[in-house]
Structures are given as structure tokens and as C-alpha cells.
Amino acid sequence: MKLVLVLTIACIYFAHTWYAQADVWFVEAEDFDPDESILENLGKWVVKDDDKKALGKGKYMTVQGANRNNCEACSPLHYPITNISQAGIYKLWARSIMPTTGSDSFFWQISNDGGKKFTLPVAAHGGEQWVEWQWKRPWDGIQLKKGKDNVLVIAERENNPKLDVFCLRNDNQTPTDGEALEWFEKHPKGFQAVEPQQKLPVIWGRIKGQ
């Protein structure tokens, strides 16, 4: 009896500890920061409607004209991360469609100082094909600091992937559509996507600065 009680208390304790450490953040792909993002520069981001299956506002992002042999991550979408309560290593998930094995990747970068300096571009490569919206896949090794100074960048690598929602989390769990929708209800604020337009190619200065 005592052993059962001890085990029960231990399970409750560890469950509480795990829950307290869990930190989850979602953003719709079209809710990039329009003032910092570059929508067209050797790769053009397009906002498209998919009101039946895309979450939230029923839109998603895709890219055309990408050529990573000429320039890596030249059309970056900036996503300020609203708040992180636990510093540490996070995994990146994308609710996405990768229509072919030649259209199944993008680049990600992270800033921990409000967007002044970013890590080098890292390929988020799907490695396969899927034609329905799915949460894929735990790209890891993303270091976030506590607070509001983290910024996620998503940039072009291959053409035509469809990106609906991004999730950063530190609890090793797979995101679900219901979890994302509940999160959006609790966090309604976000950047409104602007129509894709060409901006000056100042990204070269940022790349050289890295």
C-alpha cells in the first residue's frame, strides 16, 4: 500500500514538473512581420486562400522562383516570438504540404536579440512527399532564450511547398490542429499579412553581417 502511494505521488510530481516546463508557441504562416520581411528577392512568397483546410484565417504561404544555388534565404519571413517562459532547446514543426520530393524544404533561422543577429540558414528538409496538411517534422536544435527577444525566420529553399502554421515547443509532443486553434483563440493578436511586393534586396547586407 505504501509503495503504491509513493509511486502515485512520484507520478503526480513528475507530471507536474513536465507540464510546468512545457512551452509551446504557434504562428500562422501568413502572420509574418511585414516591416521586417522580404517577400520577393530571388524567391517570391505568395499568400493563398485555402479556407476549407488551412487553419485560422484559411490562408497559407508558398514560394516561387527560389534558387538556393544563387542565394540562400534571400526572401526571409520574420516571426517575432511573443514570449518564451523557458530558455532552452526547442523543436520546430510545420503544418505543411510538400507536393513533390523536389518541393519539400525551406530554411529557418533564429535570433535571440530581437532580430539584430541571426543564426546561419538551416535546411528544414522534409525528405518525402505528402499532399494533405500534416504536422511535419521535429526539426530540432533551436536555442531560445527566456523573454520576447527571439525571432523566427522562415525563408525560401525549394519552390512550391505549402506552409500553414509553425509551432515551436520544448515538450517533445506532436502539435495537433485542435491545439493550434485553441492557442490562436487565446492569442488573437498577430501581424496581418500584406500583399506580396518587391522590396529592396537589403538582405545581402544582413547575410554579410552574419
PDB file of C-alpha atoms in Angstrom, residues 10-204:
ATOM      1  CA  ALA A  10       6.046  10.368  -7.785  1.00  0.00           C
ATOM      2  CA  CYS A  11       3.945  10.173 -10.960  1.00  0.00           C
ATOM      3  CA  ILE A  12       1.998  13.291  -9.969  1.00  0.00           C
ATOM      4  CA  TYR A  13       5.225  15.122  -9.188  1.00  0.00           C
ATOM      5  CA  PHE A  14       6.906  14.261 -12.472  1.00  0.00           C
ATOM      6  CA  ALA A  15       3.751  15.024 -14.456  1.00  0.00           C
ATOM      7  CA  HIS A  16       3.510  18.411 -12.767  1.00  0.00           C
ATOM      8  CA  THR A  17       7.203  19.100 -13.387  1.00  0.00           C
ATOM      9  CA  TRP A  18       6.903  18.178 -17.090  1.00  0.00           C
ATOM     10  CA  TYR A  19       3.810  20.330 -17.519  1.00  0.00           C
ATOM     11  CA  ALA A  20       5.435  23.304 -15.789  1.00  0.00           C
ATOM     12  CA  GLN A  21       8.390  23.090 -18.158  1.00  0.00           C
ATOM     13  CA  ALA A  22       6.334  22.754 -21.333  1.00  0.00           C
ATOM     14  CA  ASP A  23       6.452  25.850 -23.526  1.00  0.00           C
ATOM     15  CA  VAL A  24       4.513  25.985 -26.797  1.00  0.00           C
ATOM     16  CA  TRP A  25       4.195  28.758 -29.390  1.00  0.00           C
ATOM     17  CA  PHE A  26       2.180  28.813 -32.631  1.00  0.00           C
ATOM     18  CA  VAL A  27       2.015  31.278 -35.521  1.00  0.00           C
ATOM     19  CA  GLU A  28       0.125  31.249 -38.801  1.00  0.00           C
ATOM     20  CA  ALA A  29       2.484  31.398 -41.765  1.00  0.00           C
ATOM     21  CA  GLU A  30       0.758  34.486 -43.153  1.00  0.00           C
ATOM     22  CA  ASP A  31       1.225  36.383 -39.873  1.00  0.00           C
ATOM     23  CA  PHE A  32       4.799  37.449 -40.622  1.00  0.00           C
ATOM     24  CA  ASP A  33       6.082  40.904 -39.664  1.00  0.00           C
ATOM     25  CA  PRO A  34       5.552  42.977 -42.849  1.00  0.00           C
ATOM     26  CA  ASP A  35       8.060  45.632 -41.813  1.00  0.00           C
ATOM     27  CA  GLU A  36      10.969  43.214 -41.451  1.00  0.00           C
ATOM     28  CA  SER A  37      10.129  40.534 -44.001  1.00  0.00           C
ATOM     29  CA  ILE A  38      11.290  40.498 -47.618  1.00  0.00           C
ATOM     30  CA  LEU A  39       8.656  38.868 -49.762  1.00  0.00           C
ATOM     31  CA  GLU A  40      10.445  38.927 -53.096  1.00  0.00           C
ATOM     32  CA  ASN A  41      14.175  38.687 -53.736  1.00  0.00           C
ATOM     33  CA  LEU A  42      15.380  35.633 -55.713  1.00  0.00           C
ATOM     34  CA  GLY A  43      12.274  33.923 -54.404  1.00  0.00           C
ATOM     35  CA  LYS A  44       8.731  35.290 -54.140  1.00  0.00           C
ATOM     36  CA  TRP A  45       6.357  34.482 -51.283  1.00  0.00           C
ATOM     37  CA  VAL A  46       2.661  34.310 -52.121  1.00  0.00           C
ATOM     38  CA  VAL A  47      -0.316  34.290 -49.750  1.00  0.00           C
ATOM     39  CA  LYS A  48      -3.012  31.896 -50.951  1.00  0.00           C
ATOM     40  CA  ASP A  49      -6.525  31.034 -49.794  1.00  0.00           C
ATOM     41  CA  ASP A  50      -7.497  27.575 -48.593  1.00  0.00           C
ATOM     42  CA  ASP A  51     -10.499  28.342 -46.407  1.00  0.00           C
ATOM     43  CA  LYS A  52     -11.619  24.731 -46.094  1.00  0.00           C
ATOM     44  CA  LYS A  53      -8.457  23.121 -44.753  1.00  0.00           C
ATOM     45  CA  ALA A  54      -5.933  25.772 -43.742  1.00  0.00           C
ATOM     46  CA  LEU A  55      -6.234  26.699 -40.074  1.00  0.00           C
ATOM     47  CA  GLY A  56      -7.148  30.073 -38.623  1.00  0.00           C
ATOM     48  CA  LYS A  57      -7.772  32.640 -41.329  1.00  0.00           C
ATOM     49  CA  GLY A  58      -7.803  29.954 -44.028  1.00  0.00           C
ATOM     50  CA  LYS A  59      -4.622  31.075 -45.770  1.00  0.00           C
ATOM     51  CA  TYR A  60      -1.180  29.620 -46.338  1.00  0.00           C
ATOM     52  CA  MET A  61       2.183  30.675 -47.751  1.00  0.00           C
ATOM     53  CA  THR A  62       4.070  29.275 -50.713  1.00  0.00           C
ATOM     54  CA  VAL A  63       7.156  30.422 -52.597  1.00  0.00           C
ATOM     55  CA  GLN A  64       8.101  30.584 -56.259  1.00  0.00           C
ATOM     56  CA  GLY A  65      11.343  31.407 -58.059  1.00  0.00           C
ATOM     57  CA  ALA A  66      13.651  30.179 -55.288  1.00  0.00           C
ATOM     58  CA  ASN A  67      17.210  29.347 -56.317  1.00  0.00           C
ATOM     59  CA  ARG A  68      19.428  28.419 -53.386  1.00  0.00           C
ATOM     60  CA  ASN A  69      22.411  27.988 -55.707  1.00  0.00           C
ATOM     61  CA  ASN A  70      22.375  31.742 -56.317  1.00  0.00           C
ATOM     62  CA  CYS A  71      21.365  32.901 -52.863  1.00  0.00           C
ATOM     63  CA  GLU A  72      20.314  31.167 -49.653  1.00  0.00           C
ATOM     64  CA  ALA A  73      17.432  32.569 -47.613  1.00  0.00           C
ATOM     65  CA  CYS A  74      17.163  35.801 -49.592  1.00  0.00           C
ATOM     66  CA  SER A  75      13.419  36.189 -49.033  1.00  0.00           C
ATOM     67  CA  PRO A  76      13.023  35.872 -45.251  1.00  0.00           C
ATOM     68  CA  LEU A  77       9.722  35.972 -43.380  1.00  0.00           C
ATOM     69  CA  HIS A  78      10.159  37.296 -39.839  1.00  0.00           C
ATOM     70  CA  TYR A  79       8.068  35.996 -36.930  1.00  0.00           C
ATOM     71  CA  PRO A  80       8.697  37.704 -33.577  1.00  0.00           C
ATOM     72  CA  ILE A  81       8.110  35.109 -30.871  1.00  0.00           C
ATOM     73  CA  THR A  82       5.727  36.733 -28.425  1.00  0.00           C
ATOM     74  CA  ASN A  83       7.037  35.225 -25.202  1.00  0.00           C
ATOM     75  CA  ILE A  84       9.179  32.307 -24.079  1.00  0.00           C
ATOM     76  CA  SER A  85       8.964  31.286 -20.437  1.00  0.00           C
ATOM     77  CA  GLN A  86      11.647  28.580 -20.521  1.00  0.00           C
ATOM     78  CA  ALA A  87      15.081  29.086 -22.050  1.00  0.00           C
ATOM     79  CA  GLY A  88      16.460  26.013 -23.785  1.00  0.00           C
ATOM     80  CA  ILE A  89      16.260  23.785 -26.845  1.00  0.00           C
ATOM     81  CA  TYR A  90      13.058  23.754 -28.921  1.00  0.00           C
ATOM     82  CA  LYS A  91      11.783  21.823 -31.919  1.00  0.00           C
ATOM     83  CA  LEU A  92      10.183  23.398 -34.969  1.00  0.00           C
ATOM     84  CA  TRP A  93       7.077  21.872 -36.534  1.00  0.00           C
ATOM     85  CA  ALA A  94       5.299  22.998 -39.707  1.00  0.00           C
ATOM     86  CA  ARG A  95       1.737  22.211 -40.709  1.00  0.00           C
ATOM     87  CA  SER A  96       2.520  21.806 -44.354  1.00  0.00           C
ATOM     88  CA  ILE A  97       2.055  20.149 -47.713  1.00  0.00           C
ATOM     89  CA  MET A  98       5.130  19.068 -49.674  1.00  0.00           C
ATOM     90  CA  PRO A  99       3.742  18.241 -53.136  1.00  0.00           C
ATOM     91  CA  THR A 100       6.921  16.639 -54.526  1.00  0.00           C
ATOM     92  CA  THR A 101      10.286  15.481 -53.228  1.00  0.00           C
ATOM     93  CA  GLY A 102      11.743  18.490 -55.035  1.00  0.00           C
ATOM     94  CA  SER A 103       9.391  20.848 -53.196  1.00  0.00           C
ATOM     95  CA  ASP A 104       9.795  19.727 -49.614  1.00  0.00           C
ATOM     96  CA  SER A 105      12.086  22.130 -47.821  1.00  0.00           C
ATOM     97  CA  PHE A 106      12.659  25.647 -46.535  1.00  0.00           C
ATOM     98  CA  PHE A 107      15.298  27.436 -44.448  1.00  0.00           C
ATOM     99  CA  TRP A 108      14.923  28.507 -40.824  1.00  0.00           C
ATOM    100  CA  GLN A 109      16.972  30.915 -38.733  1.00  0.00           C
ATOM    101  CA  ILE A 110      16.735  32.178 -35.147  1.00  0.00           C
ATOM    102  CA  SER A 111      17.619  35.440 -33.459  1.00  0.00           C
ATOM    103  CA  ASN A 112      17.856  35.777 -29.677  1.00  0.00           C
ATOM    104  CA  ASP A 113      18.420  39.547 -29.650  1.00  0.00           C
ATOM    105  CA  GLY A 114      15.274  40.919 -31.271  1.00  0.00           C
ATOM    106  CA  GLY A 115      16.394  40.424 -34.859  1.00  0.00           C
ATOM    107  CA  LYS A 116      19.819  42.085 -34.830  1.00  0.00           C
ATOM    108  CA  LYS A 117      21.782  38.901 -35.467  1.00  0.00           C
ATOM    109  CA  PHE A 118      20.556  35.552 -36.807  1.00  0.00           C
ATOM    110  CA  THR A 119      21.967  32.060 -36.938  1.00  0.00           C
ATOM    111  CA  LEU A 120      23.044  30.833 -40.351  1.00  0.00           C
ATOM    112  CA  PRO A 121      20.273  29.319 -42.523  1.00  0.00           C
ATOM    113  CA  VAL A 122      19.455  25.705 -41.656  1.00  0.00           C
ATOM    114  CA  ALA A 123      17.597  23.483 -44.123  1.00  0.00           C
ATOM    115  CA  ALA A 124      14.281  22.118 -42.869  1.00  0.00           C
ATOM    116  CA  HIS A 125      14.096  19.231 -45.314  1.00  0.00           C
ATOM    117  CA  GLY A 126      11.006  17.061 -45.409  1.00  0.00           C
ATOM    118  CA  GLY A 127      12.716  14.247 -47.253  1.00  0.00           C
ATOM    119  CA  GLU A 128       9.459  12.932 -48.654  1.00  0.00           C
ATOM    120  CA  GLN A 129       6.151  13.860 -50.280  1.00  0.00           C
ATOM    121  CA  TRP A 130       2.762  14.474 -48.645  1.00  0.00           C
ATOM    122  CA  VAL A 131      -0.268  16.039 -50.287  1.00  0.00           C
ATOM    123  CA  GLU A 132      -2.561  16.573 -47.291  1.00  0.00           C
ATOM    124  CA  TRP A 133      -1.998  19.021 -44.437  1.00  0.00           C
ATOM    125  CA  GLN A 134       0.208  17.332 -41.868  1.00  0.00           C
ATOM    126  CA  TRP A 135       2.338  18.377 -38.926  1.00  0.00           C
ATOM    127  CA  LYS A 136       5.920  17.704 -40.000  1.00  0.00           C
ATOM    128  CA  ARG A 137       8.515  17.284 -38.529  1.00  0.00           C
ATOM    129  CA  PRO A 138      10.584  17.831 -35.435  1.00  0.00           C
ATOM    130  CA  TRP A 139      13.480  19.929 -36.716  1.00  0.00           C
ATOM    131  CA  ASP A 140      15.470  20.401 -33.543  1.00  0.00           C
ATOM    132  CA  GLY A 141      18.478  22.165 -32.062  1.00  0.00           C
ATOM    133  CA  ILE A 142      16.731  25.548 -31.852  1.00  0.00           C
ATOM    134  CA  GLN A 143      18.055  27.565 -28.907  1.00  0.00           C
ATOM    135  CA  LEU A 144      15.623  30.105 -27.458  1.00  0.00           C
ATOM    136  CA  LYS A 145      16.155  32.480 -24.566  1.00  0.00           C
ATOM    137  CA  LYS A 146      13.576  33.471 -21.985  1.00  0.00           C
ATOM    138  CA  GLY A 147      11.526  36.539 -22.836  1.00  0.00           C
ATOM    139  CA  LYS A 148      10.460  38.347 -26.004  1.00  0.00           C
ATOM    140  CA  ASP A 149      13.747  38.797 -27.877  1.00  0.00           C
ATOM    141  CA  ASN A 150      13.508  35.655 -30.018  1.00  0.00           C
ATOM    142  CA  VAL A 151      12.647  35.893 -33.715  1.00  0.00           C
ATOM    143  CA  LEU A 152      11.999  33.010 -36.099  1.00  0.00           C
ATOM    144  CA  VAL A 153      12.843  33.422 -39.789  1.00  0.00           C
ATOM    145  CA  ILE A 154      11.420  31.172 -42.483  1.00  0.00           C
ATOM    146  CA  ALA A 155      12.984  31.570 -45.925  1.00  0.00           C
ATOM    147  CA  GLU A 156      12.838  30.017 -49.376  1.00  0.00           C
ATOM    148  CA  ARG A 157      14.859  26.931 -50.319  1.00  0.00           C
ATOM    149  CA  GLU A 158      12.755  24.971 -52.831  1.00  0.00           C
ATOM    150  CA  ASN A 159       9.686  26.037 -54.761  1.00  0.00           C
ATOM    151  CA  ASN A 160       6.024  25.287 -54.057  1.00  0.00           C
ATOM    152  CA  PRO A 161       5.922  23.895 -50.506  1.00  0.00           C
ATOM    153  CA  LYS A 162       2.706  24.947 -48.760  1.00  0.00           C
ATOM    154  CA  LEU A 163       3.170  26.286 -45.226  1.00  0.00           C
ATOM    155  CA  ASP A 164       0.157  26.878 -42.998  1.00  0.00           C
ATOM    156  CA  VAL A 165       1.231  27.064 -39.330  1.00  0.00           C
ATOM    157  CA  PHE A 166       4.551  26.892 -37.470  1.00  0.00           C
ATOM    158  CA  CYS A 167       4.990  25.574 -33.942  1.00  0.00           C
ATOM    159  CA  LEU A 168       7.961  25.822 -31.582  1.00  0.00           C
ATOM    160  CA  ARG A 169       7.838  23.640 -28.478  1.00  0.00           C
ATOM    161  CA  ASN A 170      10.115  22.059 -25.879  1.00  0.00           C
ATOM    162  CA  ASP A 171       7.949  19.169 -24.673  1.00  0.00           C
ATOM    163  CA  ASN A 172       8.632  16.564 -27.406  1.00  0.00           C
ATOM    164  CA  GLN A 173       4.923  16.437 -28.259  1.00  0.00           C
ATOM    165  CA  THR A 174       3.411  16.499 -31.757  1.00  0.00           C
ATOM    166  CA  PRO A 175       1.157  19.524 -32.398  1.00  0.00           C
ATOM    167  CA  THR A 176      -2.483  18.972 -33.310  1.00  0.00           C
ATOM    168  CA  ASP A 177      -4.944  21.121 -35.246  1.00  0.00           C
ATOM    169  CA  GLY A 178      -7.168  21.447 -32.185  1.00  0.00           C
ATOM    170  CA  GLU A 179      -4.276  22.570 -30.018  1.00  0.00           C
ATOM    171  CA  ALA A 180      -3.288  25.204 -32.582  1.00  0.00           C
ATOM    172  CA  LEU A 181      -6.841  26.559 -32.914  1.00  0.00           C
ATOM    173  CA  GLU A 182      -7.188  26.767 -29.142  1.00  0.00           C
ATOM    174  CA  TRP A 183      -3.881  28.630 -28.947  1.00  0.00           C
ATOM    175  CA  PHE A 184      -4.999  31.131 -31.596  1.00  0.00           C
ATOM    176  CA  GLU A 185      -8.208  31.803 -29.668  1.00  0.00           C
ATOM    177  CA  LYS A 186      -6.157  32.657 -26.585  1.00  0.00           C
ATOM    178  CA  HIS A 187      -3.610  34.706 -28.553  1.00  0.00           C
ATOM    179  CA  PRO A 188      -5.626  36.598 -31.181  1.00  0.00           C
ATOM    180  CA  LYS A 189      -3.050  39.297 -31.840  1.00  0.00           C
ATOM    181  CA  GLY A 190      -0.649  38.899 -34.725  1.00  0.00           C
ATOM    182  CA  PHE A 191       0.743  40.614 -37.765  1.00  0.00           C
ATOM    183  CA  GLN A 192      -1.580  40.841 -40.717  1.00  0.00           C
ATOM    184  CA  ALA A 193      -0.081  39.545 -43.934  1.00  0.00           C
ATOM    185  CA  VAL A 194       0.478  42.103 -46.657  1.00  0.00           C
ATOM    186  CA  GLU A 195       0.198  41.540 -50.368  1.00  0.00           C
ATOM    187  CA  PRO A 196       3.456  40.196 -51.787  1.00  0.00           C
ATOM    188  CA  GLN A 197       5.522  43.055 -53.151  1.00  0.00           C
ATOM    189  CA  GLN A 198       9.096  43.566 -54.186  1.00  0.00           C
ATOM    190  CA  LYS A 199      11.353  45.229 -51.637  1.00  0.00           C
ATOM    191  CA  LEU A 200      14.937  46.405 -51.901  1.00  0.00           C
ATOM    192  CA  PRO A 201      17.403  43.497 -51.677  1.00  0.00           C
ATOM    193  CA  VAL A 202      18.843  44.648 -48.354  1.00  0.00           C
ATOM    194  CA  ILE A 203      19.023  41.025 -47.269  1.00  0.00           C
ATOM    195  CA  TRP A 204      22.542  40.922 -48.701  1.00  0.00           C
TER     196      TRP A 204
END
